[in-house]
Coordinates of C-alpha atoms in Angstrom, one line a residue:
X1114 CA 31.9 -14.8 -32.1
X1115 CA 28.1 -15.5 -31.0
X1116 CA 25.9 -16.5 -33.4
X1117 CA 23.1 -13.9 -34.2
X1118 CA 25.0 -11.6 -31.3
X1119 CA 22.8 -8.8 -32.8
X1120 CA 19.9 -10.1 -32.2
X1121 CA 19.5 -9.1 -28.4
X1122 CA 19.5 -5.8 -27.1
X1123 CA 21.8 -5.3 -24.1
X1124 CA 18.2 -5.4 -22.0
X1125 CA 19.0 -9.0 -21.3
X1126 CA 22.0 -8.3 -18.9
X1127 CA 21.8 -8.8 -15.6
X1128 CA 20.7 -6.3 -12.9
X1129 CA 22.3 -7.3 -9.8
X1130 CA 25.7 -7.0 -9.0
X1131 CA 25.7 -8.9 -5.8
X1132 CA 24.7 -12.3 -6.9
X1133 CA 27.9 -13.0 -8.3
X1134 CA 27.1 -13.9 -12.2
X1135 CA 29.2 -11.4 -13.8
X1136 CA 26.8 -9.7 -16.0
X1137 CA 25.9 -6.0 -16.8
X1138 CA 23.8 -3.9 -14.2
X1139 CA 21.2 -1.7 -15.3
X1140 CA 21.8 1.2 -12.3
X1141 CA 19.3 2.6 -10.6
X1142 CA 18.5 4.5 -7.8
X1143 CA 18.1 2.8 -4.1
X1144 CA 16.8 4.2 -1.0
X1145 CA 18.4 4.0 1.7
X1146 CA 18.6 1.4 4.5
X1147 CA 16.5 1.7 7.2
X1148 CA 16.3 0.0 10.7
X1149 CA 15.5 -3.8 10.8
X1150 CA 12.3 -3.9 12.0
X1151 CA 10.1 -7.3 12.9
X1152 CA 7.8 -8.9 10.2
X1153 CA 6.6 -12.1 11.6
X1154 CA 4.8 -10.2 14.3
X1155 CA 1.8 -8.1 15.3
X1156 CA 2.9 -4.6 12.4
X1157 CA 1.8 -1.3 12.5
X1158 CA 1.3 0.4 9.2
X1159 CA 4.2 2.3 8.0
X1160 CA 4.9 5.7 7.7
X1161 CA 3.7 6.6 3.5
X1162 CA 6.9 8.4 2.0
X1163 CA 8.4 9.5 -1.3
X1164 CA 12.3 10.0 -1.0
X1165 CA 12.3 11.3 1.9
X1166 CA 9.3 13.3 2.4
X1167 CA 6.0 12.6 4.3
X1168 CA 2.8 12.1 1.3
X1169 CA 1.2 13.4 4.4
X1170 CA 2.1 17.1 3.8
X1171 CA -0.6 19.4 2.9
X1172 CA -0.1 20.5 -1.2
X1173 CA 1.2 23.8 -0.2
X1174 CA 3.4 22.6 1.8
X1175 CA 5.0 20.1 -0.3
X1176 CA 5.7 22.9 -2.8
X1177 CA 7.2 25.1 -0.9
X1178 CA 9.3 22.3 -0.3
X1179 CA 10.3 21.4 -3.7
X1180 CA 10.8 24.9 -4.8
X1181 CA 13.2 25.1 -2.0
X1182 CA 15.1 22.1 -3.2
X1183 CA 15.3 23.4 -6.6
X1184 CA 16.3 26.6 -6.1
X1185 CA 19.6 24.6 -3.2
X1186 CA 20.0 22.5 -6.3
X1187 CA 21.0 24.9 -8.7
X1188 CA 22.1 27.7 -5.9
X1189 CA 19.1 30.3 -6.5
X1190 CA 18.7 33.2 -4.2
X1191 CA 19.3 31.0 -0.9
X1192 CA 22.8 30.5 -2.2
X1193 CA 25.3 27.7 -2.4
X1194 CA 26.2 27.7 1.1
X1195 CA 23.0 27.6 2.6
X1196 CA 21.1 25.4 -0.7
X1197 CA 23.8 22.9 0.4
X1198 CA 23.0 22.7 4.3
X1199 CA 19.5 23.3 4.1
X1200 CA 18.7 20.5 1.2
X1201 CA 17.1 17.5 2.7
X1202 CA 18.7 13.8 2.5
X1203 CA 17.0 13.1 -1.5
X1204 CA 18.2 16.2 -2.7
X1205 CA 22.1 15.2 -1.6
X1206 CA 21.5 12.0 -3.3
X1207 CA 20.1 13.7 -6.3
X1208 CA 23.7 15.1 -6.4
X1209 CA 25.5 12.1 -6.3
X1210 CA 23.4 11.3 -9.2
X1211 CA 24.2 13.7 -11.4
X1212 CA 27.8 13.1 -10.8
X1213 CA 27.4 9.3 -11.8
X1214 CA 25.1 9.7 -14.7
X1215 CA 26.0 12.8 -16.0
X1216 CA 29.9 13.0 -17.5
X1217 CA 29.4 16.6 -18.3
X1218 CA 27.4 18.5 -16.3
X1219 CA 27.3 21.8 -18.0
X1220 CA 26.2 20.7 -21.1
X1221 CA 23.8 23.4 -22.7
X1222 CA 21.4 21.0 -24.2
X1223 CA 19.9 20.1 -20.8
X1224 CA 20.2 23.8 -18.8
X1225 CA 16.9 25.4 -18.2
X1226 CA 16.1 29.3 -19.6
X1227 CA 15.9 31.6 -17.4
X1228 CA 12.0 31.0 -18.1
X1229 CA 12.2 27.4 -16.5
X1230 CA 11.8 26.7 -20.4
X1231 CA 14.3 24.2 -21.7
X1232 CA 17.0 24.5 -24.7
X1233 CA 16.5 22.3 -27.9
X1234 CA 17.3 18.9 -28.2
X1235 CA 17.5 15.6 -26.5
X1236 CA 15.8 17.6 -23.0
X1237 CA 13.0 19.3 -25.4
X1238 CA 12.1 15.7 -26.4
X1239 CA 12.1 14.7 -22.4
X1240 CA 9.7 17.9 -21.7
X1241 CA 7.4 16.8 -23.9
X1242 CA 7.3 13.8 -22.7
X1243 CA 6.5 14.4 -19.2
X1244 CA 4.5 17.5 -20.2
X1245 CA 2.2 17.7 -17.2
X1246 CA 3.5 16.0 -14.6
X1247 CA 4.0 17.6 -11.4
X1248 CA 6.0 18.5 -9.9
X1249 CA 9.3 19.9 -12.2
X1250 CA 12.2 17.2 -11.5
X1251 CA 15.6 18.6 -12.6
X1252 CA 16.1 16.8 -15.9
X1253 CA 20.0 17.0 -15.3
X1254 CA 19.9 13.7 -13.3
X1255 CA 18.3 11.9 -16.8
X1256 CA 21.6 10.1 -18.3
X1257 CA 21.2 11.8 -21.5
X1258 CA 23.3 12.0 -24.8
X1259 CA 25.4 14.5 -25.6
X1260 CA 26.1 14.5 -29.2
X1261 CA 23.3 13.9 -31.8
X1262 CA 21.3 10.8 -31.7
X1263 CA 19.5 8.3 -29.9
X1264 CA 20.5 7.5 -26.2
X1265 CA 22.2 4.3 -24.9
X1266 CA 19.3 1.6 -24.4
X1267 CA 20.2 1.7 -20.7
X1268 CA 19.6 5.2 -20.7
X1269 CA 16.2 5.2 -22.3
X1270 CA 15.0 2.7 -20.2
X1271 CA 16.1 4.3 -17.0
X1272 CA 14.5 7.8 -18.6
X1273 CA 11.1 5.7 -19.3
X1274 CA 10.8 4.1 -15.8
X1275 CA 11.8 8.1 -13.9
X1276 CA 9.0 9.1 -16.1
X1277 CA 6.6 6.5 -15.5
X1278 CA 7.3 7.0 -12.0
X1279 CA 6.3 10.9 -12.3
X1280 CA 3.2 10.2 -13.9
X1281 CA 1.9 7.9 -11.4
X1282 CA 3.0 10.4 -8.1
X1283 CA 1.2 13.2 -10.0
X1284 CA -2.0 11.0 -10.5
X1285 CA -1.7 9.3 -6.9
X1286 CA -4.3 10.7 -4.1
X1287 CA -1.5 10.5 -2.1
X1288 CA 0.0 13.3 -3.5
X1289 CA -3.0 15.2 -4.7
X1290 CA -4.0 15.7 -0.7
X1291 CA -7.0 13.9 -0.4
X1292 CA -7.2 11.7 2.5
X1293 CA -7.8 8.1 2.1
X1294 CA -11.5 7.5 3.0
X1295 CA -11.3 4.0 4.7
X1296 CA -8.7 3.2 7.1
X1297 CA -6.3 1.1 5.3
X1298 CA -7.0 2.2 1.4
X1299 CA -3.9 3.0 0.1
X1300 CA -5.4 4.4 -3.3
X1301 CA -2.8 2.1 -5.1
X1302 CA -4.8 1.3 -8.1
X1303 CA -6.5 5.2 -8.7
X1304 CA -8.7 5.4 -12.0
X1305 CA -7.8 2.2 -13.1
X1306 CA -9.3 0.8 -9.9
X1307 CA -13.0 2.2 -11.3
X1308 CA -15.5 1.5 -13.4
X1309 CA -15.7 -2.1 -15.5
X1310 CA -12.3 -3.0 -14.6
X1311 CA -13.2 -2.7 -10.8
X1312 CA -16.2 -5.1 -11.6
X1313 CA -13.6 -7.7 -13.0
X1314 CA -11.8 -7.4 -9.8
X1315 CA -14.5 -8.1 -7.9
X1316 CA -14.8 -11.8 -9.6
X1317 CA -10.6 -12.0 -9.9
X1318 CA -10.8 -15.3 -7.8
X1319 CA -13.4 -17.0 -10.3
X1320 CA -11.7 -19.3 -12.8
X1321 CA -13.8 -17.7 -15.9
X1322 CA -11.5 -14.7 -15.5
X1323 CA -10.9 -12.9 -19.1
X1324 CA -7.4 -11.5 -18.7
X1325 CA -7.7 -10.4 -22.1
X1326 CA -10.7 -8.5 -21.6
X1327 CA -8.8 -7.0 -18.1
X1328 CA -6.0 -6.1 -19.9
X1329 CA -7.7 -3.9 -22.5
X1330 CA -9.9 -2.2 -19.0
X1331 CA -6.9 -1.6 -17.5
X1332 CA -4.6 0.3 -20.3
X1333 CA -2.3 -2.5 -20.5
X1334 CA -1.3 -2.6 -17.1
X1335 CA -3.2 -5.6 -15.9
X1336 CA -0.3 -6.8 -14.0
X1337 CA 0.9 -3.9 -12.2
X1338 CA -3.3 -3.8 -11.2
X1339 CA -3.9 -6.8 -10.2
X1340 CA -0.8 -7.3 -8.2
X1341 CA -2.4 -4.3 -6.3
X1342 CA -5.2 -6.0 -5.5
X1343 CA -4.1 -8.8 -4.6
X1344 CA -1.4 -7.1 -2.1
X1345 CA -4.4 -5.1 -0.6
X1346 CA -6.6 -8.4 0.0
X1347 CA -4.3 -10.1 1.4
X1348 CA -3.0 -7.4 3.5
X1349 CA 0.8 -7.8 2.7
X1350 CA 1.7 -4.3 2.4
X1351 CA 0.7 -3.3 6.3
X1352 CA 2.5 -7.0 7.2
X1353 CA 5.7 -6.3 5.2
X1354 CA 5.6 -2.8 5.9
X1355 CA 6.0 -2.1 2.1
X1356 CA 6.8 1.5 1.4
X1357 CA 4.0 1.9 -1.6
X1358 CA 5.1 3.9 -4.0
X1359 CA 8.3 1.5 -4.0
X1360 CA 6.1 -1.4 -4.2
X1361 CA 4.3 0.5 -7.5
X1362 CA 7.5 1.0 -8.4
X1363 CA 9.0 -2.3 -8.3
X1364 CA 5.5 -3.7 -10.3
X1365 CA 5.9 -1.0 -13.2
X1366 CA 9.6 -2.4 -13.4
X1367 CA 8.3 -6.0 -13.7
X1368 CA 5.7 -5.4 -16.0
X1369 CA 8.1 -2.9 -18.4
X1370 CA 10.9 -5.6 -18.2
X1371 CA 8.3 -8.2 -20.4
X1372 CA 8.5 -7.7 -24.0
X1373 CA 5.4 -6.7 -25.6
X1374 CA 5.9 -7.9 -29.0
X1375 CA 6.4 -11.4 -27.8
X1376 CA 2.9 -13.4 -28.8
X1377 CA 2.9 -15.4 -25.4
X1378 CA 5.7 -14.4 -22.9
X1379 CA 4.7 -10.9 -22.1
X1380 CA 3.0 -9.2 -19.3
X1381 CA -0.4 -10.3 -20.0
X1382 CA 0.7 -14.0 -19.7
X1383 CA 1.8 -13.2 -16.6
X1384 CA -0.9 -11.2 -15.1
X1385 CA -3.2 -14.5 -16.6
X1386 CA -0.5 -17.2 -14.6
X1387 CA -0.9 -14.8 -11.2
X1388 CA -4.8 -14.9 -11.8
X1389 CA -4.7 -18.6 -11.7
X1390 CA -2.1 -18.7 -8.8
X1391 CA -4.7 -16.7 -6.6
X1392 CA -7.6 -19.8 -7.4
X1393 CA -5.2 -22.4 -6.2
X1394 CA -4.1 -20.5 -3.3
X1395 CA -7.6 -20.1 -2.5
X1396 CA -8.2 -23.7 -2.6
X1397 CA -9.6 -25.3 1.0
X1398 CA -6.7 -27.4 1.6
X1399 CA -4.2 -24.2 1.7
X1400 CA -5.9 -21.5 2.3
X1401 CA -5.8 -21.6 6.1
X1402 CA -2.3 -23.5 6.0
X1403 CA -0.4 -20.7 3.9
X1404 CA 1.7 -17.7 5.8
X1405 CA 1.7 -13.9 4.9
X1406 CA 5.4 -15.0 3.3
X1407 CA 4.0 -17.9 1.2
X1408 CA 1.5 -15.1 -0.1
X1409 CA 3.7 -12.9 -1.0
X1410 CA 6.3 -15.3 -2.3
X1411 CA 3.5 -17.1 -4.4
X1412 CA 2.2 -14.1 -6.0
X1413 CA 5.3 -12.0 -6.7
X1414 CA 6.7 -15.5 -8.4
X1415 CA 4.1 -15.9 -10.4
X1416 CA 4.0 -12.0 -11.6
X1417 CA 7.9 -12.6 -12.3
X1418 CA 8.3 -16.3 -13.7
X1419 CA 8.8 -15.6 -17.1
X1420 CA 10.2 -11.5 -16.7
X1421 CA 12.6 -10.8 -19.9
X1422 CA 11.8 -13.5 -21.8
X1423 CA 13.3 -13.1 -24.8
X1424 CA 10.9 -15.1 -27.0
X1425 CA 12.7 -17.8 -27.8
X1426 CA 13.7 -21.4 -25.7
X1427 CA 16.9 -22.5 -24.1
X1428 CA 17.7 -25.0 -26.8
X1429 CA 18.4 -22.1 -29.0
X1430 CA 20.0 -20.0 -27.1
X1431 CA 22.1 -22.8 -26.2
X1432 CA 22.7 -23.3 -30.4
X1433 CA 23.5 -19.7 -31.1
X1434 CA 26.2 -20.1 -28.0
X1435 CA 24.1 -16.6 -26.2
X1436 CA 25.8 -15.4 -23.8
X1437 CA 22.8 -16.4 -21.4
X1438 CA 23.6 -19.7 -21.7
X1439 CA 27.2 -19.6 -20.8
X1440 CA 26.1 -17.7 -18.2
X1441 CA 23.9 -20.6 -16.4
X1442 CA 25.9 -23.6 -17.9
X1443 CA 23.3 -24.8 -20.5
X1444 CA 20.9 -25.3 -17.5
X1445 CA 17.6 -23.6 -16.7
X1446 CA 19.0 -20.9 -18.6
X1447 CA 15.4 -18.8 -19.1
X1448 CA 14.2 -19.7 -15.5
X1449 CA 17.9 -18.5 -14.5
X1450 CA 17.6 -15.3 -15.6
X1451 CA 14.3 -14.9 -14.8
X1452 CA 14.9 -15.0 -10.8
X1453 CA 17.9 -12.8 -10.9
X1454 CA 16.3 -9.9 -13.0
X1455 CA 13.5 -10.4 -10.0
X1456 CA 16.4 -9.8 -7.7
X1457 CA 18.1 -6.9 -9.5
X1458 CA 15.1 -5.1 -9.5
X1459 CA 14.2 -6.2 -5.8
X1460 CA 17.1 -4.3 -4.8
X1461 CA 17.0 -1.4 -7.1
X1462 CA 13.7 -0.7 -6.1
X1463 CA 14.3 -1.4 -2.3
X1464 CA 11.2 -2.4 -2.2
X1465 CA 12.5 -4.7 0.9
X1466 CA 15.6 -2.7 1.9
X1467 CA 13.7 -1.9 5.6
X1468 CA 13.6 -5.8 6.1
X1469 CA 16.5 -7.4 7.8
X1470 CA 19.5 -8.9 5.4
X1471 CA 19.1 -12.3 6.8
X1472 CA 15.2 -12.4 6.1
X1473 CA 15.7 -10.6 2.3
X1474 CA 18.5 -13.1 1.3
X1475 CA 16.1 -15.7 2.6
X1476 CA 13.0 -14.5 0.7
X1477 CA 15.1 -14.2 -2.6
X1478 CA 16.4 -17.7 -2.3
X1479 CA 12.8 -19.0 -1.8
X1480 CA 11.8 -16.9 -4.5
X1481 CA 14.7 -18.6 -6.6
X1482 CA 13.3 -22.2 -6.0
X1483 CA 9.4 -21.3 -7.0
X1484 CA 10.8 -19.9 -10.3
X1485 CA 13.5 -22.2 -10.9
X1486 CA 10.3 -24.7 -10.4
X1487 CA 8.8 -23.9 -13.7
X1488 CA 11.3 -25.1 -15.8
X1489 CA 9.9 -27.8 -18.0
X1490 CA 12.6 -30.2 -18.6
X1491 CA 12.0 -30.7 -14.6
X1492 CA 8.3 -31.9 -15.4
X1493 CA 9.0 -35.3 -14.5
X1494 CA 11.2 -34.8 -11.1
X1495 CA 8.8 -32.9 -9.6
X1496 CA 5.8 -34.9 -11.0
X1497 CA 7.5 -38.1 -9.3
X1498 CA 7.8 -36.6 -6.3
X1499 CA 4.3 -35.1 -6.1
X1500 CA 2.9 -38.4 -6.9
X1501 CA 5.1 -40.1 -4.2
X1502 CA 3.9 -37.5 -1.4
X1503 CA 0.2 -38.5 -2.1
X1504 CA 0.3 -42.1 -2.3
X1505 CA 2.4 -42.4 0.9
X1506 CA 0.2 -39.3 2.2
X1507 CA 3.3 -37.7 3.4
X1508 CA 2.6 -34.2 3.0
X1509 CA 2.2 -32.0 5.7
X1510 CA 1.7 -28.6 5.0
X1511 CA 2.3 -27.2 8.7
X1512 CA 5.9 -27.5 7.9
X1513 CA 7.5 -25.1 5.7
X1514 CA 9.2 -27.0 3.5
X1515 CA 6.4 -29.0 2.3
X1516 CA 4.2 -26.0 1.9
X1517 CA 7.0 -24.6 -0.5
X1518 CA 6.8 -27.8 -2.4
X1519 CA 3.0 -27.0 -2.8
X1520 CA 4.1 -24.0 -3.9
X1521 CA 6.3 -24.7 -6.7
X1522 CA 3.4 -27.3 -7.8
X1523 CA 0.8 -24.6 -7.9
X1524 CA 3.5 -22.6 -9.6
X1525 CA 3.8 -25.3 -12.6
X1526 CA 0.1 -25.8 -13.4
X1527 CA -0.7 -22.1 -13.1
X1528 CA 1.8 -21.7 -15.8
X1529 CA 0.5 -24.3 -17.9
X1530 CA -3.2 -24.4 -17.0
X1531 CA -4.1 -22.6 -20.5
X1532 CA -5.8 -26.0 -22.2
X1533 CA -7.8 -25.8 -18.4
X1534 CA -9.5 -22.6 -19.5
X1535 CA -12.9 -22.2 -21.1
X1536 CA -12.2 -22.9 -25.3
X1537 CA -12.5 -19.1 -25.8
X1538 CA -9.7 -18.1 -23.4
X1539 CA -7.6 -21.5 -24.0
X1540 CA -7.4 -21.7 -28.0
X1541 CA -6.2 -17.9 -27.9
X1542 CA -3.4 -18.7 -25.8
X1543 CA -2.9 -21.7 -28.0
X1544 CA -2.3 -19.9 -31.1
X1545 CA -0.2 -17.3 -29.6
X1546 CA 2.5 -19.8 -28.0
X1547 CA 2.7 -21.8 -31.5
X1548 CA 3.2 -18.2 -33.3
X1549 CA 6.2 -17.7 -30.9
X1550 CA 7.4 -20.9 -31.6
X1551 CA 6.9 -20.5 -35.9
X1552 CA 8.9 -17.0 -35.3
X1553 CA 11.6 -18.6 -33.9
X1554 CA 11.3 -21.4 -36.9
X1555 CA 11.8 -18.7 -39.1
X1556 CA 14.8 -17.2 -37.3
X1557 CA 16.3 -20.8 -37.5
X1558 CA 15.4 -20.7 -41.1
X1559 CA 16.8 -17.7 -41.9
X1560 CA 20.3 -18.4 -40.6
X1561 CA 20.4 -21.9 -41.9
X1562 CA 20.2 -23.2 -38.3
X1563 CA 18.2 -26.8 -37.1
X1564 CA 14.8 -25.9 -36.9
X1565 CA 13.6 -26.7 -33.5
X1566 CA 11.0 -29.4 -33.0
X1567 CA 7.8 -28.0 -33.2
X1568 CA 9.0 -24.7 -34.8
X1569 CA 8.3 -25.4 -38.1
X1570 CA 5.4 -24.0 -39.0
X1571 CA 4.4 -26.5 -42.4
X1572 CA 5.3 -30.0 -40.3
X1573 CA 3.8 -28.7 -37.0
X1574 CA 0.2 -27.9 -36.6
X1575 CA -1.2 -25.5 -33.5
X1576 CA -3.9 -28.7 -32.7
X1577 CA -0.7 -31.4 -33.5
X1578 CA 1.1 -29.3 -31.2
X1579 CA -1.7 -29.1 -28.4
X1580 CA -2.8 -32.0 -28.5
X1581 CA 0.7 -33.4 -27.5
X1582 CA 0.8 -30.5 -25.0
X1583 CA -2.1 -31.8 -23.4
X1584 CA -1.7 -35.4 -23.3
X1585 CA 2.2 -35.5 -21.9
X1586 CA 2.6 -32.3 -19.7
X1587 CA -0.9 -31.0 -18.6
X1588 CA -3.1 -34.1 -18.2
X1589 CA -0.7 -36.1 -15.8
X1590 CA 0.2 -32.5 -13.5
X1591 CA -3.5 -31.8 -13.2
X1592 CA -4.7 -35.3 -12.2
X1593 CA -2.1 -35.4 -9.5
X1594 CA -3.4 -32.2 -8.3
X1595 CA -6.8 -33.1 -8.7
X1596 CA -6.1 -35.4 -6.3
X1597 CA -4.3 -33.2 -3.9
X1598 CA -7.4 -30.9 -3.7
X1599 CA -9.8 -34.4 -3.2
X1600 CA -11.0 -33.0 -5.9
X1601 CA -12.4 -29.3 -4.8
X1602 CA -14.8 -27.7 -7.4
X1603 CA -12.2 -25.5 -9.2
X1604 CA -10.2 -29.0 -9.9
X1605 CA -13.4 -30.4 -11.6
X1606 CA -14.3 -27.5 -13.6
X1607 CA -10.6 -27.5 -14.9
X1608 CA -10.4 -31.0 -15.9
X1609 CA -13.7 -31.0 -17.3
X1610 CA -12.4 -27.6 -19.7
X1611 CA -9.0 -29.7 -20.2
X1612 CA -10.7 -33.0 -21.4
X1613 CA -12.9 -30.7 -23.9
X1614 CA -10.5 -28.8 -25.2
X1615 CA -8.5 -31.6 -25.8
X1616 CA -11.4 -33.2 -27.6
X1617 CA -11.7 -30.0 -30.1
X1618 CA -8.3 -29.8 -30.7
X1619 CA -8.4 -33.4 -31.6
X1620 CA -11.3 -33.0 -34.2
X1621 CA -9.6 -30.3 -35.6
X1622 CA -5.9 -32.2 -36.2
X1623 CA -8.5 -34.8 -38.4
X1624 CA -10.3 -32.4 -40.8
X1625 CA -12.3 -35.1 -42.1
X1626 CA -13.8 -36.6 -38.4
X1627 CA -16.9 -35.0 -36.8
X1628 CA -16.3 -31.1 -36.4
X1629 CA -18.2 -29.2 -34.0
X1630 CA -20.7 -27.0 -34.7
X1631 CA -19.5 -24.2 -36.2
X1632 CA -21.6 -21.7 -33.9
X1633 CA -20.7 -23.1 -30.9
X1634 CA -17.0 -22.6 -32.2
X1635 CA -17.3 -19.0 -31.9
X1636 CA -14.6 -18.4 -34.9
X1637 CA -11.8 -20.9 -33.4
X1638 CA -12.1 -22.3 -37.0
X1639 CA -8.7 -20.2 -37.9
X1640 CA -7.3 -24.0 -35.5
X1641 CA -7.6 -25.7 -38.9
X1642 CA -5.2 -24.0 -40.9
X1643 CA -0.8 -24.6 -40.2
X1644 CA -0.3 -21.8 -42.3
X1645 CA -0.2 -17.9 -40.9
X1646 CA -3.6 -17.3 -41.6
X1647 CA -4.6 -19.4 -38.7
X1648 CA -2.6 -17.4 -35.9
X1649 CA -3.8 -14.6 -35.0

């Protein structure tokens, strides 16, 4: 029996059933398959739907809709007969939902009064939860318990993302009737899109970027906002055709599947490695090289490298025999499971179900290889064969393949470019990947398992541990791009942060050399100490 089997909740299961690795599926609800339809060419911009029915309707309109819908589902005064033929395509599939989710379908605990009220219990609790939201979904199709007691994890999660969903149609524009005032303006982002945190976006391709700062503007869903900017600059959503509330859908998915408690690997980390992946595809030398697909395969890789991490690295999950690792054979386990959750929830979103089957396969593959990329016991293949492009100066980017290749580099040092930042923004992300690495010290610990190297928090230092960072991972990636870019601005502002940050870090590993002043520091003292009252 697995080591520590307890330890994960069944979250880290597979979504996809297609994809052939025998794991759980968290279901969900698809949309249905449309026409193929061209993407490489000249693309209108799509109809704007919501299961089924046009966001274009007047208010009115779209209620007397609904109310007809509910009143088919639960055969009202229209009747069975003619709820049944009358109810459009999302309402039949609203059905087959309650069959599949719900074993017993008369259960009292989830029937509405006559009132529209609902009875006590584990519905009361979902009530209150989406108190306000608009319209009234039947909270039948919710998978919900039975018998006393907490809901199946699956459960809960699928109830938390129907929910989320609700919110954000009842705050969209869309919904709310109000016409976009520019052609074009989708209204993805709503309030989130004004006041300071519209200012940040403003200067999101500027390498002094505070995620942090972003992340607190936007409520916590700095990557579900930027990754809405960044679709809208680039244009990807009229080029793709991307339905938009799927598209929202698909990001809130993302960003929910990142654990929050981890220090380092959650949502913010990767809202910080997409920020960084937009400088570099900004750079001169790609810019006007890159496609639409690069775009959107560049971006929705960063957002996704690291989704459900579980906070802890391949080698012990490989120790505690998880069942991750005999899933992938021991090998890029993390990365692994990182592209096929992206995949699962590519396809339970259907986010690209319009797109032919050819082209999607195609675009998860190459999404595959970018996150695949990052793995970091694959530092020195790729760094060899970087190196070996630009001495023989064999890279050219107007084929495909070597623009991928670019790709995956960008990928690596936007995931590592942390010690590249400015000190503030670099020595918080410091501290925050050595405290995941001392929590999983002290998991080792506790079970009388190997700590791992640089786990333990008494024999491993944050500055020990940057310092080695710095010298054998990030210095020889970023001088090789350095060179790529001949060097551009951006590559010269980041090696100039790098070489001073590893210069702090490296007064504060010898306590008794020259410190810097401790103004300037700004408070990055807490560096000093190997003990938790250094990490924040």
């Amino acid at each position: 029996m697995p080591v520590l089997g307890g330890l994960w909740a069944p979250d880290l299961g597979l979504r996809d059933p297609g994809l052939g690795v025998g794991a759980d599926v968290t279901v969900g609800v698809t949309a249905d398959e449309g026409p193929p339809s061209p993407v490489w060419g000249t693309l209108g911009t799509p109809p704007v739907t919501c299961g089924g029915l046009s966001l274009a309707l007047e208010l009115p309109a779209l209620i007397r809709q609904l109310r007809a819908a509910w009143r088919a589902r639960r055969g009202g005064p229209r009747g069975p007969e003619r709820g049944q033929a009358s109810a459009p395509a999302w309402v039949q599939r609203g059905r087959v939902e309650v069959e599949e989710l719900e074993p017993n379908a008369e259960d009292k605990s989830t029937q509405p009064a006559a009132d529209g009220r609902l009875a006590r219990g584990r519905a009361g609790v979902l009530l209150a939860e989406r108190r306000g939201s608009y319209p009234l979904i039947d909270l039948r199709i919710f998978n919900t318990s039975v018998q006393q007691g907490e809901p199946e994890a699956g459960s809960r999660r699928k109830v938390k993302r129907q929910l989320s969903f609700q919110r954000y149609c009842h705050a969209s524009r869309l919904l709310r009737g109000q016409v976009p005032r520019a052609p074009g303006s989708l209204h993805l982002l709503d309030d989130n899109y004004l006041g300071q945190a519209a200012h940040m976006l403003s200067k999101v391709g500027t390498w002094n970027f505070d995620i942090f700062l972003f992340d607190r503007l936007t409520n916590g869903t700095s990557l579900v906002t930027l990754m809405c900017h960044l679709f809208k600059v680039y244009g990807l959503i009229q080029h793709f055709q991307l339905d938009v509330v799927k598209l929202h859908r698909f990001l809130g998915m993302v960003q929910e599947d990142y654990h929050s408690h981890n220090p380092y690997h959650n949502a913010v980390h990767a809202a910080d490695v997409t920020q960084a992946m937009y400088c570099y595809l900004k750079e001169s030398k790609l810019a006007e090289q890159l496609s639409p697909l690069d775009l959107f395969l560049g971006l929705m890789a960063a957002m996704a490298h690291d989704v459900d991490h579980p906070g802890v690295n391949q080698p012990f999950l490989v120790k505690t025999r998880h069942h991750l690792a005999s899933l992938y054979q021991n090998t890029s386990v993390l990365e692994s499971h990182h592209w096929r959750s992206t995949v699962g929830m590519l396809r339970e979103s259907g986010l690209l179900s319009h797109l032919p089957l050819s082209t999607r396969q195609d675009m998860e593959q190459q999404l595959g290889s970018l996150i695949l990329a990052t793995d970091i016991s694959r530092q020195n293949e790729f760094l060899s064969t970087f190196r070996e492009h630009l001495d023989n100066q064999s890279l050219d980017l107007q084929q495909a393949p070597h623009r991928h290749f670019i790709l995956q580099i960008a990928l690596k040092c936007a995931d590592v470019c942390n010690p590249c930042r400015a000190w503030e923004l670099s020595r918080q992300w410091s501290e925050r990947v050595c405290e995941e690495f001392y929590r999983q010290g002290d998991i080792e610990k506790k079970f009388d398992l190997e700590v791992s190297p640089l786990c333990n928090q008494q024999e491993n230092s944050v500055p020990t541990i940057q310092i080695g960072f710095i010298s054998y991972i990030v210095e020889p990636l970023f001088e090789e791009w350095c060179r790529f870019t001949e060097p551009s601005l951006l590559s010269q502002t980041m090696m100039g942060h790098l070489h001073q940050n590893k210069t702090r870090w490296t007064g504060h590993a010898h306590p008794f050399s020259e410190q810097p002043d401790s103004e300037e520091e700004g408070g990055g003292g807490g560096g000093d100490n190997a003990g938790p009252e250094g990490i924040p």
